[in-house]
Structures are given as structure tokens and as C-alpha cells.
Short mmCIF file of C-alpha atoms in Angstrom, two decimals:
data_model
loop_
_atom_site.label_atom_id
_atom_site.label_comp_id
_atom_site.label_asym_id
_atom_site.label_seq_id
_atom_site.Cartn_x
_atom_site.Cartn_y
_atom_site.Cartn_z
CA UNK A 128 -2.47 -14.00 17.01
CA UNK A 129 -5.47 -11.54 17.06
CA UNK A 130 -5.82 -10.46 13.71
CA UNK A 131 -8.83 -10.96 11.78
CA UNK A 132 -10.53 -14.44 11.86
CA UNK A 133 -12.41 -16.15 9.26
CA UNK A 134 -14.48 -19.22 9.79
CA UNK A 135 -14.72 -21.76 8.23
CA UNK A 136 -11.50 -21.49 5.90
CA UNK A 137 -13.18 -23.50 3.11
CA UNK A 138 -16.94 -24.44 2.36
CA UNK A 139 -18.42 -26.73 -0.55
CA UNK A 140 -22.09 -26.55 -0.95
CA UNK A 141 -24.68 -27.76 -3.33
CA UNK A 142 -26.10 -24.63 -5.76
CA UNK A 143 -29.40 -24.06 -3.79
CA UNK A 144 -28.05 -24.41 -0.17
CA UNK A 145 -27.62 -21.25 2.35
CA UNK A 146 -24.33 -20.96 3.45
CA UNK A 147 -23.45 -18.49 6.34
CA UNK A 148 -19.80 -16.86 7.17
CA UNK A 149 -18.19 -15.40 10.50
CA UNK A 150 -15.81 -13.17 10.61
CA UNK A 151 -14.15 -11.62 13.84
CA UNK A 152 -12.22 -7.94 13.34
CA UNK A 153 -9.41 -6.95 15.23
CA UNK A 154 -10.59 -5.83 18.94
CA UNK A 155 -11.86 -2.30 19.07
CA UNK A 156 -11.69 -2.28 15.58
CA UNK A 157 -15.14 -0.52 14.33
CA UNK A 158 -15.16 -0.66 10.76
CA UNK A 159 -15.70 -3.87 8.95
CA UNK A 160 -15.23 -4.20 5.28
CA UNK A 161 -16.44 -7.90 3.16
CA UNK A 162 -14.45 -8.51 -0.04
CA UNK A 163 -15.00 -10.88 -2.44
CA UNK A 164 -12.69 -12.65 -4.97
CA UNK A 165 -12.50 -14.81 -8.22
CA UNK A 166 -9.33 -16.30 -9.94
CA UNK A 167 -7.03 -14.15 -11.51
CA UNK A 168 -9.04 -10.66 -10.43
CA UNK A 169 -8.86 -8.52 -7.50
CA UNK A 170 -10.82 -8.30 -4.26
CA UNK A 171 -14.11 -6.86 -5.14
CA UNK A 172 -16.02 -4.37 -2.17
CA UNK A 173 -19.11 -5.84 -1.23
CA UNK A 174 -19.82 -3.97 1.73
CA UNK A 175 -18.95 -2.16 4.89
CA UNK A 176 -20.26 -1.70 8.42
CA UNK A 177 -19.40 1.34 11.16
CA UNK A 178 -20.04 -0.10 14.70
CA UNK A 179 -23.17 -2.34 13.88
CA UNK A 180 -24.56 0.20 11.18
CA UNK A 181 -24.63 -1.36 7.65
CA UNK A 182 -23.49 2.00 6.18
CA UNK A 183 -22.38 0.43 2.41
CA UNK A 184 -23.38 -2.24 0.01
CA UNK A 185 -22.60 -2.47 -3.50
CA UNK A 186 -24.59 -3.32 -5.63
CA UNK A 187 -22.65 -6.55 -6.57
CA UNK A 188 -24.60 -7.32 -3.09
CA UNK A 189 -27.98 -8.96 -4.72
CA UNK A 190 -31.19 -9.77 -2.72
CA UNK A 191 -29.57 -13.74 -2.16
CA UNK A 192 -27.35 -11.63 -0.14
CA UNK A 193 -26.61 -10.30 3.50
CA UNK A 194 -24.71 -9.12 5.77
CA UNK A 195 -24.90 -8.24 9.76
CA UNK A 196 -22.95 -7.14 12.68
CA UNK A 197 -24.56 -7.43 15.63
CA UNK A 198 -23.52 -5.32 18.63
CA UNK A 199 -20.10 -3.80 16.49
CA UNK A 200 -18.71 -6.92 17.24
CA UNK A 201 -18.26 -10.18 15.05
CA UNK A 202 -19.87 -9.93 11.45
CA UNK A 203 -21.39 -12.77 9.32
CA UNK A 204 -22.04 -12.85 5.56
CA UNK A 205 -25.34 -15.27 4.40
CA UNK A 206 -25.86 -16.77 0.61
CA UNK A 207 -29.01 -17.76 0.19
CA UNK A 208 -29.77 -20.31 -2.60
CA UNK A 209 -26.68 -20.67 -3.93
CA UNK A 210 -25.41 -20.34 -7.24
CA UNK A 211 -22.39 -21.55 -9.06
CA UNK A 212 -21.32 -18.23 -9.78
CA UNK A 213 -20.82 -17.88 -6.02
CA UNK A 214 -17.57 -19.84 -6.03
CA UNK A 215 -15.09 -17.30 -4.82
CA UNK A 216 -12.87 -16.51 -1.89
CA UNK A 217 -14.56 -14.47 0.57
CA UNK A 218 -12.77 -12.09 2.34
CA UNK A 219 -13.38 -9.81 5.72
CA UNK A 220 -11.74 -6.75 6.94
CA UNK A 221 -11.11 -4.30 9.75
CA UNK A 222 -9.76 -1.30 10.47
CA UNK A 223 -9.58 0.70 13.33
CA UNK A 224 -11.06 4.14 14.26
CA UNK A 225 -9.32 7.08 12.47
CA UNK A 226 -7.28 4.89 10.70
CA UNK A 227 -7.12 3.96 6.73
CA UNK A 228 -5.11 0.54 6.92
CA UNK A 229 -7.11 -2.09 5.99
CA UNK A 230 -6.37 -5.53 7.80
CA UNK A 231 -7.99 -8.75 6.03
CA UNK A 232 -8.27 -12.29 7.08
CA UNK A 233 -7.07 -14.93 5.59
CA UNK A 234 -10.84 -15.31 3.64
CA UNK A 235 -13.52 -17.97 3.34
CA UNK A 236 -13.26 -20.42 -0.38
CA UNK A 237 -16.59 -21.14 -0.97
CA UNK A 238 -17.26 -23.31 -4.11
CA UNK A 239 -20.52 -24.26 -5.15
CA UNK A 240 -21.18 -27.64 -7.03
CA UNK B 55 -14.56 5.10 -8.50
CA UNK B 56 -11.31 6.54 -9.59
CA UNK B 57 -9.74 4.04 -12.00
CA UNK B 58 -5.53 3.02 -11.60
CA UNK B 59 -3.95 1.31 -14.14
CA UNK B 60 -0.60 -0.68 -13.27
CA UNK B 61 1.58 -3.16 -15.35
CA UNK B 62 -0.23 -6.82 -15.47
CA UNK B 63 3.12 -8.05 -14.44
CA UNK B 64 7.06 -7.74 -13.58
CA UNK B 65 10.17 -9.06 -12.94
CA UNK B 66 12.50 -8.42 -10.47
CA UNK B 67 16.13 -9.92 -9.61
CA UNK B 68 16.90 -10.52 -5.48
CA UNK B 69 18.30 -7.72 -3.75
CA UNK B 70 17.90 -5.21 -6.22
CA UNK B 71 14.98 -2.52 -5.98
CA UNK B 72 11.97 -2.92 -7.48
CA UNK B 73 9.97 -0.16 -8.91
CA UNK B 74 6.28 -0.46 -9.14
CA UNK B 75 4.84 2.29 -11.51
CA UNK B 76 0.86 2.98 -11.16
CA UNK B 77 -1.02 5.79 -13.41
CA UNK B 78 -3.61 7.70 -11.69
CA UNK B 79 -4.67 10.21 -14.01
CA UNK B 80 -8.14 10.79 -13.00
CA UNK B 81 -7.30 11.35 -8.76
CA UNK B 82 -9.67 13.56 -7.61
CA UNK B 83 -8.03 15.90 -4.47
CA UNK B 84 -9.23 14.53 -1.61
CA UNK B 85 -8.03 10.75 -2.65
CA UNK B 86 -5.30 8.95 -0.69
CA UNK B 87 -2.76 6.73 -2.80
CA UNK B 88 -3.08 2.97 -1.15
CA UNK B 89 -0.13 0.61 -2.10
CA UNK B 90 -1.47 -3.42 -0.86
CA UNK B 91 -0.07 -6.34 -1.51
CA UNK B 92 -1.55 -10.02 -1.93
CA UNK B 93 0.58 -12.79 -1.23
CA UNK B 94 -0.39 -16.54 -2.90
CA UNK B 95 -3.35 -18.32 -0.26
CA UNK B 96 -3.29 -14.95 1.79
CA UNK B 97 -5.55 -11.63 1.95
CA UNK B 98 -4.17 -8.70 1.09
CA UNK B 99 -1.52 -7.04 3.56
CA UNK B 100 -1.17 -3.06 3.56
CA UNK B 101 1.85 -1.86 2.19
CA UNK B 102 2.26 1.84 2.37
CA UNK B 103 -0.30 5.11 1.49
CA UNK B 104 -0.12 9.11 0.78
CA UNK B 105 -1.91 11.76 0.03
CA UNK B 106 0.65 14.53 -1.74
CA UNK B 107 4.32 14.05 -0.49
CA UNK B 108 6.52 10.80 -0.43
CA UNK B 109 6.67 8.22 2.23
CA UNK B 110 8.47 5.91 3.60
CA UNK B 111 7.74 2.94 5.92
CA UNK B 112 9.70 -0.52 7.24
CA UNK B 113 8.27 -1.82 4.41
CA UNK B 114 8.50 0.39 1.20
CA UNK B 115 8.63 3.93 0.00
CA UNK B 116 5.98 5.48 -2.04
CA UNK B 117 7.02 8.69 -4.61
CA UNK B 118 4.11 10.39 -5.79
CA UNK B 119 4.29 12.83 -8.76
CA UNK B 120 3.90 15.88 -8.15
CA UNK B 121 0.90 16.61 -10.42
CA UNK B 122 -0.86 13.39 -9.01
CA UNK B 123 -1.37 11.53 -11.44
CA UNK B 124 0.84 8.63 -11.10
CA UNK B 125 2.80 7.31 -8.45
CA UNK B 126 5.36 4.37 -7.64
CA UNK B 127 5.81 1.93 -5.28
CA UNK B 128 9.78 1.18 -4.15
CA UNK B 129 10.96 -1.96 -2.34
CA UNK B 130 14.17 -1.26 -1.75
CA UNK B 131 15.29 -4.58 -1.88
CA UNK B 132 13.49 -7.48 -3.51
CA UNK B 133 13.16 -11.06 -1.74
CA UNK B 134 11.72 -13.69 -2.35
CA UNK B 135 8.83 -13.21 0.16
CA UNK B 136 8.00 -10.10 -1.59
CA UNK B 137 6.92 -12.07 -4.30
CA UNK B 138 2.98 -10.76 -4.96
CA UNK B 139 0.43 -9.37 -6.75
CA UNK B 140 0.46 -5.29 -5.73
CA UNK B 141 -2.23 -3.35 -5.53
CA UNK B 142 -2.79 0.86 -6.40
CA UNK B 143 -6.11 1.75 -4.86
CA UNK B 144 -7.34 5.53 -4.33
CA UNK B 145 -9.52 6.13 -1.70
CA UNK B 146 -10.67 9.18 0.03
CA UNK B 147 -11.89 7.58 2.86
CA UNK B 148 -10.08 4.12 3.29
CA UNK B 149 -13.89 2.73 3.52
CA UNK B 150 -13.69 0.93 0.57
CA UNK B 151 -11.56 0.21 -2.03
CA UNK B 152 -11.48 -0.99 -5.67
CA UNK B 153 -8.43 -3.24 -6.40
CA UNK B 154 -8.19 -4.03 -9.86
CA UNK B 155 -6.44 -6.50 -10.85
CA UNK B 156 -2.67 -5.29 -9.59
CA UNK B 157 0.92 -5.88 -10.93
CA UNK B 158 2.13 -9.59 -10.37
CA UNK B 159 5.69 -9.54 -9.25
CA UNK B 160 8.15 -12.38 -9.90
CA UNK B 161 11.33 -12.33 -8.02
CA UNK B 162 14.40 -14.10 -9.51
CA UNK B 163 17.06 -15.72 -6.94
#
């Protein structure tokens, strides 16, 4: 299969730990899009890279957080310090150039204790 | 961000279409209509999109009004793996979208 990989599938940390995520896009693909998402709501943008250029964040995105793609290639998301309010699935994205579809992983459940 | 608003939730019976209504009044010209869908454990899947005219795909067809400002999503026939919570997003650029919180769909065997 060689759609987009998360990793790890689930993390539990203690509020205060760092916690880092990998995600791997579809090959070629050169956008990259993190999500993330809480019971009952929607995905929510967090932010979006072209190639390795960091060209979005929202500002959901706070200083605890960040993101990098080095190279265009693989992406991870860091948490620093934790907080319980981190608990949510997160989610990665690609798409490829010229194109609007969106294709997501499968995400990474974080939960904070 | 342009807002959507869509039904919290519906009910469909196997094998009969399903109509998905969403309300867009608010588009701005330049944004596409994006139709995902978000299966139970999964991330969401793409369904369909459009810009002014319908569209159909393997998946579903997407009417859009001609003024805009709403749209609907058709599955031509409901099963039971098309059981999800769907998604209206606009987007002018497909770099990032704003999902709301969808239309859950029950389907009844």
C-alpha cells in the first residue's frame, strides 16, 4: 500500500513530556497538510508545507508546537510539554502537484494523562 | 474561511439514494465545492469536488445550484460501507480546509 503513513498509530504520554510524530506522504507528493481532531468535531488545519517550505500555520499552532519537513520528503509534528488538552487524533495529509484531492493517513491518537 | 452548514445527521435505507444537502451561502467565486467523507477509526477519504457545473465520479455525483450557494452530495445507492460522517468544505486552493463538523449518515439494511 503506499498511501500516507502515520507512525506511531497511538501514543500515551504524561502532561509535560515531548512527544514527536512522522508522517510519510504519498511519493512525489509535495504538499503536506497536519490535521488535528477531537471527539465528535471535525479535522481542524493546523498547517501545511510546499516541498520543505512551511508555507501555513494556524494559529491553533501555539509556541509548544512544530512542525518540519526536511528535504520535501517525510514530515514530523513535535508537542512540547504536553498538555491534557492535547489528547486528539492527529492527522497528516498529501496531495500531489496541481491537484486538490486531499489523501490522509490513518492519524496518530495521542492522549495525554 | 467561508462557513458550510450541513444537517448534524441522516438516515438512509440500503440501496436507495441518498441526498446530502450543504448551504453555502457565503462562497466567494474562486472557491471549489469539496465533498469528504470520514469513515469510523479512518481519516477522511475524498469524495467528489466542483467549481460551477455538476459532477460525477465512481463514487458520487455532486449538483451544485446554480447561484452557488448550496450544493448536494448524491450516492446513488446507499450501503452499508457508506456509512460516515460527510464533509462540505470550500476551498479555493485545496491547501487547506475547514471541516466542520459534517452530516453523520446512518444506513438502514
Amino acid at each position: 500500500d503506499t498511501g500516507v503513513s502515520q507512525d506511531p498509530r497511538h501514543k500515551i504520554t504524561k502532561r509535560g513530556q515531548n512527544v514527536t510524530f512522522r508522517c510519510d506522504p504519498i511519493s512525489e507528493h509535495n504538499r503536506l497538510y497536519w490535521y488535528r481532531q477531537t471527539l465528535g468535531q471535525g479535522p481542524e488545519f493546523l498547517t501545511y508545507f510546499q516541498n520543505e517550505a512551511q508555507l501555513e500555520k494556524s494559529r491553533l499552532l501555539s509556541d509548544r508546537f512544530s512542525a518540519e519537513r526536511p528535504k520535501g520528503s517525510f514530515s514530523t509534528l513535535e508537542i512540547q510539554r504536553t498538555e491534557q488538552g492535547d489528547s486528539a487524533m492527529y492527522l497528516c495529509a498529501s496531495s500531489p502537484r496541481g491537484g486538490t484531492e486531499a489523501f490522509f493517513g490513518q492519524g496518530t491518537r495521542l492522549t495525554v494523562v | 474561511d467561508a462557513k458550510t452548514t450541513q444537517p448534524n445527521s441522516m438516515e438512509s435505507n440500503e440501496e436507495e439514494p441518498v441526498h446530502l444537502p450543504c448551504n453555502h451561502s457565503t462562497i466567494s467565486g474562486t472557491d471549489y465545492i469539496h465533498w469528504y467523507r470520514q469513515l469510523p477509526s479512518q481519516g477522511p477519504e475524498y469524495v467528489i469536488h466542483g467549481l460551477t457545473s455538476n459532477v460525477n465520479n465512481r463514487m458520487a455525483s455532486l449538483a451544485i445550484a446554480e447561484d452557488r450557494k448550496s450544493s448536494t452530495l448524491i450516492l446513488h445507492r446507499a450501503t452499508l460501507r457508506d456509512a460516515a460522517v460527510y464533509y462540505c468544505i470550500l476551498s479555493p486552493t485545496g491547501n487547506q480546509f475547514y471541516f466542520g463538523t459534517g452530516t453523520s449518515l446512518t444506513v438502514i439494511p
